[in-house]
Amino acid sequence: MSLIKSISGIRGTIGGKTSENLTPIDTVKFAAAYGTWLKNESQKDKLKVVIGRDARISGRMIQELTMNTLTGLGIDVIDVGLSTTPTVEIAVPLEEADGGIILTASHNPKQWNALKLLNKNGEFLDGKEGAKILDLAENESFDFAEVDNLGTITKKENYIDIHIEEVLKLKLVDVEKIKKAGFKVVVDGVNSTGGIAIPKLLKKLGVEVTELYCEPNGHFPHNPEPLKEHLGDICALVKKEKADFGIVVDPDVDRLAFIDENGEMFGEEYTLVACADYVLSKTIGNTVSNLSSSRALRDVTNKHNGEYKASAVGEVNVVQLMKDSNAVIGGEGNGGIIYPESHYGRDSLVGVALFLTHLAEKQISVSALRKEYPSYFMSKNKIELTPDLDVDGILKSVEKRHKDEEISTVDGVKIDFPDNWVHLRKSNTEPIIRIYTEAKSQKEADELAQKMIKEIQDIVS
């Protein structure tokens, strides 16, 4: 199976041999490395860490191992139980904790789980911090507490409710306007914690809710990545129920997709575009997304006289650029909304509340709202290379060939042509180049991708 160690955490499949999968031994080792790093970084005698999990079948086992490892290091644990990634992120500062761990493999299938690591601000660790933890794990440099100094575990399982109250308090969330609109919505919670959080939020906003796959049992009824090809059931149910729209989240509730009243995808890329349009209409400011996200965010930002900037791929990179450029909203084209008025993390609850307010204010259908935004189409491809090829050299050659165009080398090579763009990135784990293109028609996006694949093949041959 698989075990992937990275600066953002450890991710792997359950079962099998140690060091090849996310086994109990690997879980303990990595939790001990994180706890040791916290102790090394802090001057405090007693540390506190918030831990929550999505509804994966392996979640309880992985959580018990993680919590007991931390208490073995003398660290106190706040157990928020079944939770969402953004819920744990807001719990860390509210609890005045020193860090947090979310046990979730995000949109990966049910056999996967992961430890995602947070700092004292409830934000993902940066590369330098993650590298220190990987080093500690590799060397097993742990010093456990003596019996009188063991940590404690305190259960606080109402944090989803606290999270919802924090969302409702946001200035740009107009609860009364949403209630007056009388929305009817279908929710696909992919049998994880979104099935708890999203319906609860909607009911607080006076929305009529039809629940689909909202039982948090970890048995995902379809591939949990919220893409069109996985969402036939909710698309059909929205039409059958004559709902105003549908809401889909991934298992840890940091990615958000909408279905319009006709059972058609609003487009994951346009989740951020719509929420940004609303926020920018009320707040003067800038936006950030990553280099592989839609140009539509730039267009909407320009419309509101803001400045758009693109970061390297990865939430930690988006957040850093948002801070550097004082962005009022940002995120990723995979349906991740980051709204600093709440916190610096992708949050589907915040996204839902902003989207509902926007829709209630405009008093139009979801399909009509989608038509207000520029239409772009994406193509996502990859080209496999032999391990001996110099991928960096290939990307340099592409850059030289297009030196007269607008080029970014922040993360691979992105070439902005007047009417479309292409973004080439090398994989960190396998000899491939990922090729993302966007254009004003699907045909044009696909053709641009094929043209770039041929160009790379010409360079290689």
GROMACS .gro file of C-alpha atoms in nm:
model
  461
    1MET     CA    1   0.000   0.000   0.000
    2SER     CA    2   0.146   0.341   0.079
    3LEU     CA    3   0.298   0.575   0.341
    4ILE     CA    4   0.371   0.935   0.241
    5LYS     CA    5   0.576   1.149   0.477
    6SER     CA    6   0.570   1.520   0.397
    7ILE     CA    7   0.619   1.854   0.567
    8SER     CA    8   0.241   1.883   0.619
    9GLY     CA    9   0.202   1.549   0.796
   10ILE     CA   10   0.198   1.175   0.745
   11ARG     CA   11  -0.056   1.000   0.522
   12GLY     CA   12  -0.098   0.634   0.449
   13THR     CA   13  -0.319   0.330   0.411
   14ILE     CA   14  -0.434   0.126   0.710
   15GLY     CA   15  -0.292  -0.223   0.764
   16GLY     CA   16   0.020  -0.400   0.636
   17LYS     CA   17   0.384  -0.356   0.726
   18THR     CA   18   0.535  -0.072   0.929
   19SER     CA   19   0.710   0.207   0.735
   20GLU     CA   20   0.510   0.105   0.428
   21ASN     CA   21   0.161   0.192   0.559
   22LEU     CA   22   0.002   0.400   0.834
   23THR     CA   23   0.032   0.132   1.104
   24PRO     CA   24  -0.010   0.188   1.479
   25ILE     CA   25   0.369   0.200   1.514
   26ASP     CA   26   0.404   0.468   1.243
   27THR     CA   27   0.121   0.667   1.404
   28VAL     CA   28   0.289   0.660   1.746
   29LYS     CA   29   0.629   0.752   1.600
   30PHE     CA   30   0.495   1.052   1.411
   31ALA     CA   31   0.274   1.174   1.698
   32ALA     CA   32   0.579   1.149   1.927
   33ALA     CA   33   0.787   1.351   1.677
   34TYR     CA   34   0.522   1.625   1.666
   35GLY     CA   35   0.488   1.634   2.046
   36THR     CA   36   0.868   1.646   2.087
   37TRP     CA   37   0.891   1.932   1.835
   38LEU     CA   38   0.628   2.127   2.031
   39LYS     CA   39   0.822   2.074   2.355
   40ASN     CA   40   1.148   2.183   2.191
   41GLU     CA   41   0.986   2.499   2.050
   42SER     CA   42   0.805   2.600   2.369
   43GLN     CA   43   0.935   2.746   2.694
   44LYS     CA   44   0.621   2.634   2.878
   45ASP     CA   45   0.616   2.363   3.144
   46LYS     CA   46   0.281   2.225   3.032
   47LEU     CA   47   0.157   2.202   2.674
   48LYS     CA   48  -0.191   2.149   2.532
   49VAL     CA   49  -0.293   2.003   2.192
   50VAL     CA   50  -0.639   1.985   2.030
   51ILE     CA   51  -0.720   1.662   1.845
   52GLY     CA   52  -1.019   1.587   1.622
   53ARG     CA   53  -1.102   1.343   1.345
   54ASP     CA   54  -1.327   1.289   1.046
   55ALA     CA   55  -1.558   0.987   1.040
   56ARG     CA   56  -1.317   0.737   0.880
   57ILE     CA   57  -1.348   0.378   1.001
   58SER     CA   58  -0.988   0.390   1.129
   59GLY     CA   59  -1.034   0.729   1.296
   60ARG     CA   60  -1.103   0.616   1.652
   61MET     CA   61  -0.803   0.380   1.654
   62ILE     CA   62  -0.566   0.642   1.512
   63GLN     CA   63  -0.700   0.906   1.753
   64GLU     CA   64  -0.651   0.688   2.064
   65LEU     CA   65  -0.293   0.610   1.958
   66THR     CA   66  -0.218   0.976   1.890
   67MET     CA   67  -0.372   1.108   2.212
   68ASN     CA   68  -0.204   0.849   2.434
   69THR     CA   69   0.134   0.912   2.270
   70LEU     CA   70   0.103   1.283   2.349
   71THR     CA   71  -0.003   1.219   2.710
   72GLY     CA   72   0.298   0.986   2.733
   73LEU     CA   73   0.512   1.290   2.650
   74GLY     CA   74   0.344   1.487   2.930
   75ILE     CA   75   0.119   1.688   2.696
   76ASP     CA   76  -0.247   1.756   2.782
   77VAL     CA   77  -0.499   1.676   2.508
   78ILE     CA   78  -0.834   1.839   2.424
   79ASP     CA   79  -1.035   1.567   2.247
   80VAL     CA   80  -1.294   1.732   2.020
   81GLY     CA   81  -1.399   1.394   1.877
   82LEU     CA   82  -1.582   1.379   1.542
   83SER     CA   83  -1.493   1.710   1.385
   84THR     CA   84  -1.389   1.891   1.068
   85THR     CA   85  -1.051   2.029   0.966
   86PRO     CA   86  -1.165   2.394   1.002
   87THR     CA   87  -1.333   2.314   1.337
   88VAL     CA   88  -1.002   2.193   1.482
   89GLU     CA   89  -0.829   2.497   1.330
   90ILE     CA   90  -1.057   2.740   1.515
   91ALA     CA   91  -1.050   2.530   1.835
   92VAL     CA   92  -0.671   2.566   1.877
   93PRO     CA   93  -0.669   2.944   1.945
   94LEU     CA   94  -1.004   2.932   2.130
   95GLU     CA   95  -0.853   2.675   2.367
   96GLU     CA   96  -0.526   2.871   2.385
   97ALA     CA   97  -0.358   2.543   2.285
   98ASP     CA   98  -0.002   2.501   2.160
   99GLY     CA   99  -0.100   2.302   1.852
  100GLY     CA  100  -0.353   2.070   1.693
  101ILE     CA  101  -0.378   1.748   1.498
  102ILE     CA  102  -0.656   1.662   1.254
  103LEU     CA  103  -0.690   1.293   1.175
  104THR     CA  104  -0.815   1.285   0.818
  105ALA     CA  105  -0.695   1.185   0.474
  106SER     CA  106  -0.915   1.456   0.323
  107HIS     CA  107  -1.055   1.339  -0.014
  108ASN     CA  108  -0.863   1.005  -0.020
  109PRO     CA  109  -1.065   0.680  -0.015
  110LYS     CA  110  -1.165   0.509   0.313
  111GLN     CA  111  -0.851   0.291   0.349
  112TRP     CA  112  -0.641   0.607   0.394
  113ASN     CA  113  -0.587   0.818   0.703
  114ALA     CA  114  -0.344   1.092   0.802
  115LEU     CA  115  -0.213   1.316   1.078
  116LYS     CA  116  -0.233   1.681   0.969
  117LEU     CA  117  -0.037   1.911   1.196
  118LEU     CA  118  -0.120   2.263   1.318
  119ASN     CA  119   0.074   2.532   1.503
  120LYS     CA  120  -0.053   2.740   1.798
  121ASN     CA  121  -0.249   2.965   1.558
  122GLY     CA  122  -0.444   2.667   1.424
  123GLU     CA  123  -0.261   2.694   1.090
  124PHE     CA  124  -0.066   2.431   0.896
  125LEU     CA  125   0.307   2.412   0.964
  126ASP     CA  126   0.553   2.562   0.718
  127GLY     CA  127   0.826   2.368   0.538
  128LYS     CA  128   1.096   2.437   0.795
  129GLU     CA  129   0.880   2.321   1.087
  130GLY     CA  130   0.763   2.011   0.901
  131ALA     CA  131   1.121   1.916   0.812
  132LYS     CA  132   1.220   1.927   1.182
  133ILE     CA  133   0.937   1.687   1.270
  134LEU     CA  134   1.036   1.446   0.990
  135ASP     CA  135   1.393   1.452   1.124
  136LEU     CA  136   1.278   1.380   1.481
  137ALA     CA  137   1.066   1.088   1.356
  138GLU     CA  138   1.352   0.947   1.151
  139ASN     CA  139   1.593   0.956   1.447
  140GLU     CA  140   1.329   0.861   1.707
  141SER     CA  141   1.460   1.143   1.929
  142PHE     CA  142   1.189   1.115   2.194
  143ASP     CA  143   1.203   1.164   2.571
  144PHE     CA  144   0.883   1.046   2.738
  145ALA     CA  145   0.742   1.177   3.067
  146GLU     CA  146   0.775   1.002   3.402
  147VAL     CA  147   0.464   0.863   3.567
  148ASP     CA  148   0.382   1.169   3.778
  149ASN     CA  149   0.409   1.400   3.475
  150LEU     CA  150   0.182   1.224   3.225
  151GLY     CA  151  -0.066   1.440   3.033
  152THR     CA  152  -0.444   1.432   3.064
  153ILE     CA  153  -0.727   1.395   2.811
  154THR     CA  154  -1.027   1.630   2.833
  155LYS     CA  155  -1.330   1.566   2.610
  156LYS     CA  156  -1.499   1.871   2.451
  157GLU     CA  157  -1.729   1.734   2.184
  158ASN     CA  158  -1.941   2.045   2.119
  159TYR     CA  159  -1.688   2.220   1.898
  160ILE     CA  160  -1.889   2.187   1.576
  161ASP     CA  161  -2.163   2.390   1.751
  162ILE     CA  162  -1.904   2.647   1.866
  163HIS     CA  163  -1.767   2.663   1.509
  164ILE     CA  164  -2.118   2.728   1.372
  165GLU     CA  165  -2.172   3.011   1.625
  166GLU     CA  166  -1.839   3.166   1.518
  167VAL     CA  167  -1.953   3.155   1.152
  168LEU     CA  168  -2.291   3.313   1.235
  169LYS     CA  169  -2.111   3.599   1.415
  170LEU     CA  170  -1.920   3.702   1.099
  171LYS     CA  171  -2.015   4.052   0.988
  172LEU     CA  172  -2.075   3.953   0.624
  173VAL     CA  173  -2.303   3.660   0.715
  174ASP     CA  174  -2.658   3.800   0.710
  175VAL     CA  175  -2.861   3.544   0.904
  176GLU     CA  176  -3.193   3.728   0.874
  177LYS     CA  177  -3.159   3.779   0.499
  178ILE     CA  178  -3.087   3.407   0.450
  179LYS     CA  179  -3.387   3.309   0.667
  180LYS     CA  180  -3.614   3.536   0.465
  181ALA     CA  181  -3.499   3.381   0.136
  182GLY     CA  182  -3.651   3.044   0.235
  183PHE     CA  183  -3.391   2.825   0.065
  184LYS     CA  184  -3.432   2.451   0.013
  185VAL     CA  185  -3.098   2.267  -0.013
  186VAL     CA  186  -2.974   1.908  -0.058
  187VAL     CA  187  -2.652   1.815   0.129
  188ASP     CA  188  -2.414   1.529   0.042
  189GLY     CA  189  -2.192   1.474   0.348
  190VAL     CA  190  -2.017   1.163   0.201
  191ASN     CA  191  -2.098   0.983   0.532
  192SER     CA  192  -1.841   1.188   0.722
  193THR     CA  193  -1.846   1.486   0.955
  194GLY     CA  194  -1.980   1.725   0.692
  195GLY     CA  195  -2.303   1.529   0.741
  196ILE     CA  196  -2.310   1.664   1.097
  197ALA     CA  197  -2.178   2.017   1.046
  198ILE     CA  198  -2.340   2.140   0.723
  199PRO     CA  199  -2.704   2.043   0.802
  200LYS     CA  200  -2.665   2.192   1.154
  201LEU     CA  201  -2.538   2.520   1.008
  202LEU     CA  202  -2.814   2.532   0.746
  203LYS     CA  203  -3.089   2.470   1.001
  204LYS     CA  204  -2.954   2.757   1.214
  205LEU     CA  205  -2.988   2.973   0.899
  206GLY     CA  206  -3.350   2.870   0.848
  207VAL     CA  207  -3.274   2.657   0.541
  208GLU     CA  208  -3.488   2.350   0.461
  209VAL     CA  209  -3.243   2.058   0.436
  210THR     CA  210  -3.263   1.725   0.252
  211GLU     CA  211  -2.980   1.501   0.374
  212LEU     CA  212  -2.798   1.258   0.146
  213TYR     CA  213  -2.516   1.039   0.285
  214CYS     CA  214  -2.502   1.236   0.610
  215GLU     CA  215  -2.454   0.938   0.844
  216PRO     CA  216  -2.097   0.979   0.985
  217ASN     CA  217  -1.999   0.612   0.962
  218GLY     CA  218  -1.693   0.641   0.735
  219HIS     CA  219  -1.840   0.419   0.462
  220PHE     CA  220  -1.806   0.661   0.172
  221PRO     CA  221  -2.090   0.592  -0.078
  222HIS     CA  222  -1.884   0.728  -0.372
  223ASN     CA  223  -1.533   0.850  -0.437
  224PRO     CA  224  -1.504   1.126  -0.174
  225GLU     CA  225  -1.339   1.383  -0.400
  226PRO     CA  226  -1.622   1.627  -0.490
  227LEU     CA  227  -1.586   1.608  -0.869
  228LYS     CA  228  -1.867   1.590  -1.127
  229GLU     CA  229  -1.810   1.223  -1.213
  230HIS     CA  230  -1.871   1.121  -0.848
  231LEU     CA  231  -2.186   1.326  -0.783
  232GLY     CA  232  -2.463   1.171  -0.994
  233ASP     CA  233  -2.682   1.095  -0.690
  234ILE     CA  234  -2.700   1.449  -0.552
  235CYS     CA  235  -2.741   1.601  -0.900
  236ALA     CA  236  -3.049   1.380  -0.951
  237LEU     CA  237  -3.186   1.447  -0.601
  238VAL     CA  238  -3.161   1.827  -0.634
  239LYS     CA  239  -3.387   1.809  -0.941
  240LYS     CA  240  -3.624   1.554  -0.784
  241GLU     CA  241  -3.664   1.763  -0.466
  242LYS     CA  242  -3.697   2.085  -0.668
  243ALA     CA  243  -3.427   2.225  -0.438
  244ASP     CA  244  -3.264   2.566  -0.487
  245PHE     CA  245  -2.923   2.399  -0.498
  246GLY     CA  246  -2.702   2.123  -0.361
  247ILE     CA  247  -2.398   2.133  -0.133
  248VAL     CA  248  -2.117   1.877  -0.145
  249VAL     CA  249  -1.817   1.859   0.089
  250ASP     CA  250  -1.524   1.621   0.121
  251PRO     CA  251  -1.474   1.404   0.434
  252ASP     CA  252  -1.294   1.671   0.641
  253VAL     CA  253  -1.509   1.962   0.514
  254ASP     CA  254  -1.243   2.195   0.374
  255ARG     CA  255  -1.356   2.157   0.011
  256LEU     CA  256  -1.693   2.287  -0.107
  257ALA     CA  257  -1.884   2.235  -0.430
  258PHE     CA  258  -2.232   2.350  -0.534
  259ILE     CA  259  -2.493   2.196  -0.766
  260ASP     CA  260  -2.737   2.436  -0.932
  261GLU     CA  261  -3.117   2.399  -0.936
  262ASN     CA  262  -3.097   2.205  -1.266
  263GLY     CA  263  -2.868   1.939  -1.118
  264GLU     CA  264  -2.562   2.085  -1.296
  265MET     CA  265  -2.224   2.154  -1.136
  266PHE     CA  266  -2.167   2.518  -1.039
  267GLY     CA  267  -1.798   2.432  -1.076
  268GLU     CA  268  -1.554   2.379  -0.788
  269GLU     CA  269  -1.335   2.659  -0.924
  270TYR     CA  270  -1.630   2.898  -0.899
  271THR     CA  271  -1.697   2.836  -0.527
  272LEU     CA  272  -1.414   3.077  -0.445
  273VAL     CA  273  -1.505   3.311  -0.732
  274ALA     CA  274  -1.864   3.357  -0.605
  275CYS     CA  275  -1.764   3.400  -0.240
  276ALA     CA  276  -1.489   3.646  -0.338
  277ASP     CA  277  -1.734   3.844  -0.552
  278TYR     CA  278  -1.959   3.886  -0.248
  279VAL     CA  279  -1.677   3.971  -0.003
  280LEU     CA  280  -1.517   4.220  -0.245
  281SER     CA  281  -1.853   4.391  -0.299
  282LYS     CA  282  -1.853   4.473   0.076
  283THR     CA  283  -1.479   4.499   0.155
  284ILE     CA  284  -1.210   4.674  -0.050
  285GLY     CA  285  -0.910   4.447  -0.083
  286ASN     CA  286  -0.701   4.186  -0.258
  287THR     CA  287  -0.731   3.815  -0.331
  288VAL     CA  288  -0.499   3.515  -0.360
  289SER     CA  289  -0.530   3.167  -0.507
  290ASN     CA  290  -0.269   2.921  -0.630
  291LEU     CA  291  -0.115   2.912  -0.977
  292SER     CA  292  -0.336   2.620  -1.084
  293SER     CA  293  -0.664   2.797  -1.000
  294SER     CA  294  -0.900   2.968  -1.243
  295ARG     CA  295  -0.832   3.307  -1.401
  296ALA     CA  296  -1.194   3.394  -1.313
  297LEU     CA  297  -1.084   3.502  -0.963
  298ARG     CA  298  -0.844   3.753  -1.116
  299ASP     CA  299  -1.123   3.890  -1.338
  300VAL     CA  300  -1.365   3.930  -1.044
  301THR     CA  301  -1.094   4.092  -0.830
  302ASN     CA  302  -1.013   4.341  -1.106
  303LYS     CA  303  -1.384   4.422  -1.138
  304HIS     CA  304  -1.382   4.530  -0.773
  305ASN     CA  305  -1.054   4.726  -0.816
  306GLY     CA  306  -0.854   4.483  -0.603
  307GLU     CA  307  -0.523   4.315  -0.680
  308TYR     CA  308  -0.501   3.941  -0.747
  309LYS     CA  309  -0.187   3.738  -0.671
  310ALA     CA  310  -0.105   3.371  -0.733
  311SER     CA  311   0.096   3.154  -0.492
  312ALA     CA  312   0.270   2.821  -0.525
  313VAL     CA  313   0.032   2.523  -0.491
  314GLY     CA  314  -0.039   2.426  -0.129
  315GLU     CA  315  -0.257   2.582   0.141
  316VAL     CA  316   0.039   2.701   0.350
  317ASN     CA  317   0.169   2.895   0.045
  318VAL     CA  318  -0.171   3.053  -0.023
  319VAL     CA  319  -0.202   3.159   0.343
  320GLN     CA  320   0.146   3.315   0.350
  321LEU     CA  321   0.081   3.519   0.034
  322MET     CA  322  -0.259   3.625   0.171
  323LYS     CA  323  -0.088   3.761   0.482
  324ASP     CA  324   0.184   3.930   0.277
  325SER     CA  325  -0.067   4.101   0.045
  326ASN     CA  326  -0.341   4.173   0.302
  327ALA     CA  327  -0.590   3.964   0.103
  328VAL     CA  328  -0.949   3.984   0.227
  329ILE     CA  329  -1.032   3.640   0.083
  330GLY     CA  330  -0.843   3.364  -0.092
  331GLY     CA  331  -0.819   2.991  -0.131
  332GLU     CA  332  -0.778   2.719  -0.387
  333GLY     CA  333  -0.967   2.623  -0.700
  334ASN     CA  334  -1.062   2.289  -0.543
  335GLY     CA  335  -1.345   2.460  -0.354
  336GLY     CA  336  -1.134   2.578  -0.060
  337ILE     CA  337  -1.239   2.915   0.090
  338ILE     CA  338  -0.997   3.099   0.320
  339TYR     CA  339  -1.156   3.400   0.488
  340PRO     CA  340  -0.918   3.574   0.733
  341GLU     CA  341  -1.205   3.741   0.924
  342SER     CA  342  -1.271   3.388   1.051
  343HIS     CA  343  -0.930   3.214   1.033
  344TYR     CA  344  -0.649   3.127   0.792
  345GLY     CA  345  -0.772   2.785   0.680
  346ARG     CA  346  -1.002   2.641   0.413
  347ASP     CA  347  -1.350   2.631   0.564
  348SER     CA  348  -1.664   2.499   0.395
  349LEU     CA  349  -1.891   2.629   0.673
  350VAL     CA  350  -1.769   2.983   0.613
  351GLY     CA  351  -1.803   2.927   0.236
  352VAL     CA  352  -2.164   2.806   0.268
  353ALA     CA  353  -2.264   3.103   0.486
  354LEU     CA  354  -2.104   3.362   0.253
  355PHE     CA  355  -2.254   3.195  -0.057
  356LEU     CA  356  -2.604   3.187   0.096
  357THR     CA  357  -2.583   3.556   0.191
  358HIS     CA  358  -2.466   3.643  -0.161
  359LEU     CA  359  -2.753   3.446  -0.316
  360ALA     CA  360  -3.012   3.589  -0.074
  361GLU     CA  361  -2.896   3.943  -0.150
  362LYS     CA  362  -2.901   3.899  -0.529
  363GLN     CA  363  -3.232   3.710  -0.527
  364ILE     CA  364  -3.141   3.503  -0.832
  365SER     CA  365  -3.100   3.131  -0.902
  366VAL     CA  366  -2.766   2.954  -0.870
  367SER     CA  367  -2.753   2.896  -1.248
  368ALA     CA  368  -2.815   3.269  -1.308
  369LEU     CA  369  -2.537   3.356  -1.062
  370ARG     CA  370  -2.296   3.127  -1.246
  371LYS     CA  371  -2.373   3.308  -1.574
  372GLU     CA  372  -2.257   3.637  -1.418
  373TYR     CA  373  -1.897   3.508  -1.407
  374PRO     CA  374  -1.654   3.466  -1.697
  375SER     CA  375  -1.659   3.111  -1.831
  376TYR     CA  376  -1.332   2.924  -1.831
  377PHE     CA  377  -1.265   2.555  -1.887
  378MET     CA  378  -0.979   2.349  -1.747
  379SER     CA  379  -0.788   2.045  -1.864
  380LYS     CA  380  -0.573   1.847  -1.619
  381ASN     CA  381  -0.318   1.605  -1.762
  382LYS     CA  382   0.018   1.452  -1.682
  383ILE     CA  383   0.309   1.325  -1.883
  384GLU     CA  384   0.509   1.030  -1.749
  385LEU     CA  385   0.885   1.040  -1.789
  386THR     CA  386   1.163   0.791  -1.727
  387PRO     CA  387   1.332   0.841  -1.386
  388ASP     CA  388   1.668   0.935  -1.544
  389LEU     CA  389   1.530   1.245  -1.721
  390ASP     CA  390   1.609   1.593  -1.584
  391VAL     CA  391   1.261   1.731  -1.516
  392ASP     CA  392   1.395   2.070  -1.402
  393GLY     CA  393   1.593   2.095  -1.726
  394ILE     CA  394   1.283   2.018  -1.932
  395LEU     CA  395   1.086   2.293  -1.753
  396LYS     CA  396   1.375   2.538  -1.813
  397SER     CA  397   1.361   2.456  -2.186
  398VAL     CA  398   0.984   2.523  -2.194
  399GLU     CA  399   1.041   2.854  -2.014
  400LYS     CA  400   1.305   2.960  -2.272
  401ARG     CA  401   1.079   2.871  -2.565
  402HIS     CA  402   0.809   3.106  -2.430
  403LYS     CA  403   1.031   3.381  -2.287
  404ASP     CA  404   0.826   3.654  -2.458
  405GLU     CA  405   0.509   3.555  -2.270
  406GLU     CA  406   0.410   3.639  -1.909
  407ILE     CA  407   0.585   3.366  -1.707
  408SER     CA  408   0.588   3.267  -1.338
  409THR     CA  409   0.848   3.023  -1.200
  410VAL     CA  410   0.722   3.036  -0.839
  411ASP     CA  411   0.606   2.674  -0.869
  412GLY     CA  412   0.719   2.495  -1.186
  413VAL     CA  413   0.644   2.706  -1.493
  414LYS     CA  414   0.320   2.893  -1.559
  415ILE     CA  415   0.278   3.065  -1.896
  416ASP     CA  416   0.001   3.325  -1.919
  417PHE     CA  417  -0.102   3.368  -2.281
  418PRO     CA  418  -0.354   3.647  -2.361
  419ASP     CA  419  -0.654   3.410  -2.385
  420ASN     CA  420  -0.542   3.103  -2.189
  421TRP     CA  421  -0.269   2.965  -1.963
  422VAL     CA  422  -0.069   2.651  -1.897
  423HIS     CA  423   0.091   2.546  -1.568
  424LEU     CA  424   0.358   2.274  -1.562
  425ARG     CA  425   0.464   2.126  -1.228
  426LYS     CA  426   0.684   1.832  -1.146
  427SER     CA  427   0.561   1.575  -0.896
  428ASN     CA  428   0.764   1.538  -0.576
  429THR     CA  429   0.697   1.165  -0.558
  430GLU     CA  430   0.711   1.029  -0.915
  431PRO     CA  431   0.877   1.113  -1.250
  432ILE     CA  432   0.585   1.300  -1.403
  433ILE     CA  433   0.501   1.654  -1.507
  434ARG     CA  434   0.149   1.772  -1.425
  435ILE     CA  435  -0.004   1.986  -1.698
  436TYR     CA  436  -0.293   2.220  -1.614
  437THR     CA  437  -0.447   2.439  -1.881
  438GLU     CA  438  -0.738   2.684  -1.885
  439ALA     CA  439  -0.911   2.846  -2.181
  440LYS     CA  440  -1.247   2.984  -2.290
  441SER     CA  441  -1.367   2.647  -2.423
  442GLN     CA  442  -1.300   2.285  -2.323
  443LYS     CA  443  -1.175   2.212  -2.676
  444GLU     CA  444  -0.921   2.495  -2.656
  445ALA     CA  445  -0.803   2.386  -2.307
  446ASP     CA  446  -0.760   2.024  -2.425
  447GLU     CA  447  -0.578   2.133  -2.741
  448LEU     CA  448  -0.340   2.356  -2.543
  449ALA     CA  449  -0.261   2.063  -2.312
  450GLN     CA  450  -0.187   1.833  -2.608
  451LYS     CA  451   0.032   2.101  -2.766
  452MET     CA  452   0.237   2.129  -2.444
  453ILE     CA  453   0.267   1.749  -2.416
  454LYS     CA  454   0.403   1.739  -2.773
  455GLU     CA  455   0.642   2.025  -2.695
  456ILE     CA  456   0.781   1.833  -2.393
  457GLN     CA  457   0.813   1.516  -2.600
  458ASP     CA  458   1.010   1.715  -2.864
  459ILE     CA  459   1.245   1.846  -2.593
  460VAL     CA  460   1.299   1.497  -2.452
  461SER     CA  461   1.358   1.325  -2.790
   0.00000   0.00000   0.00000
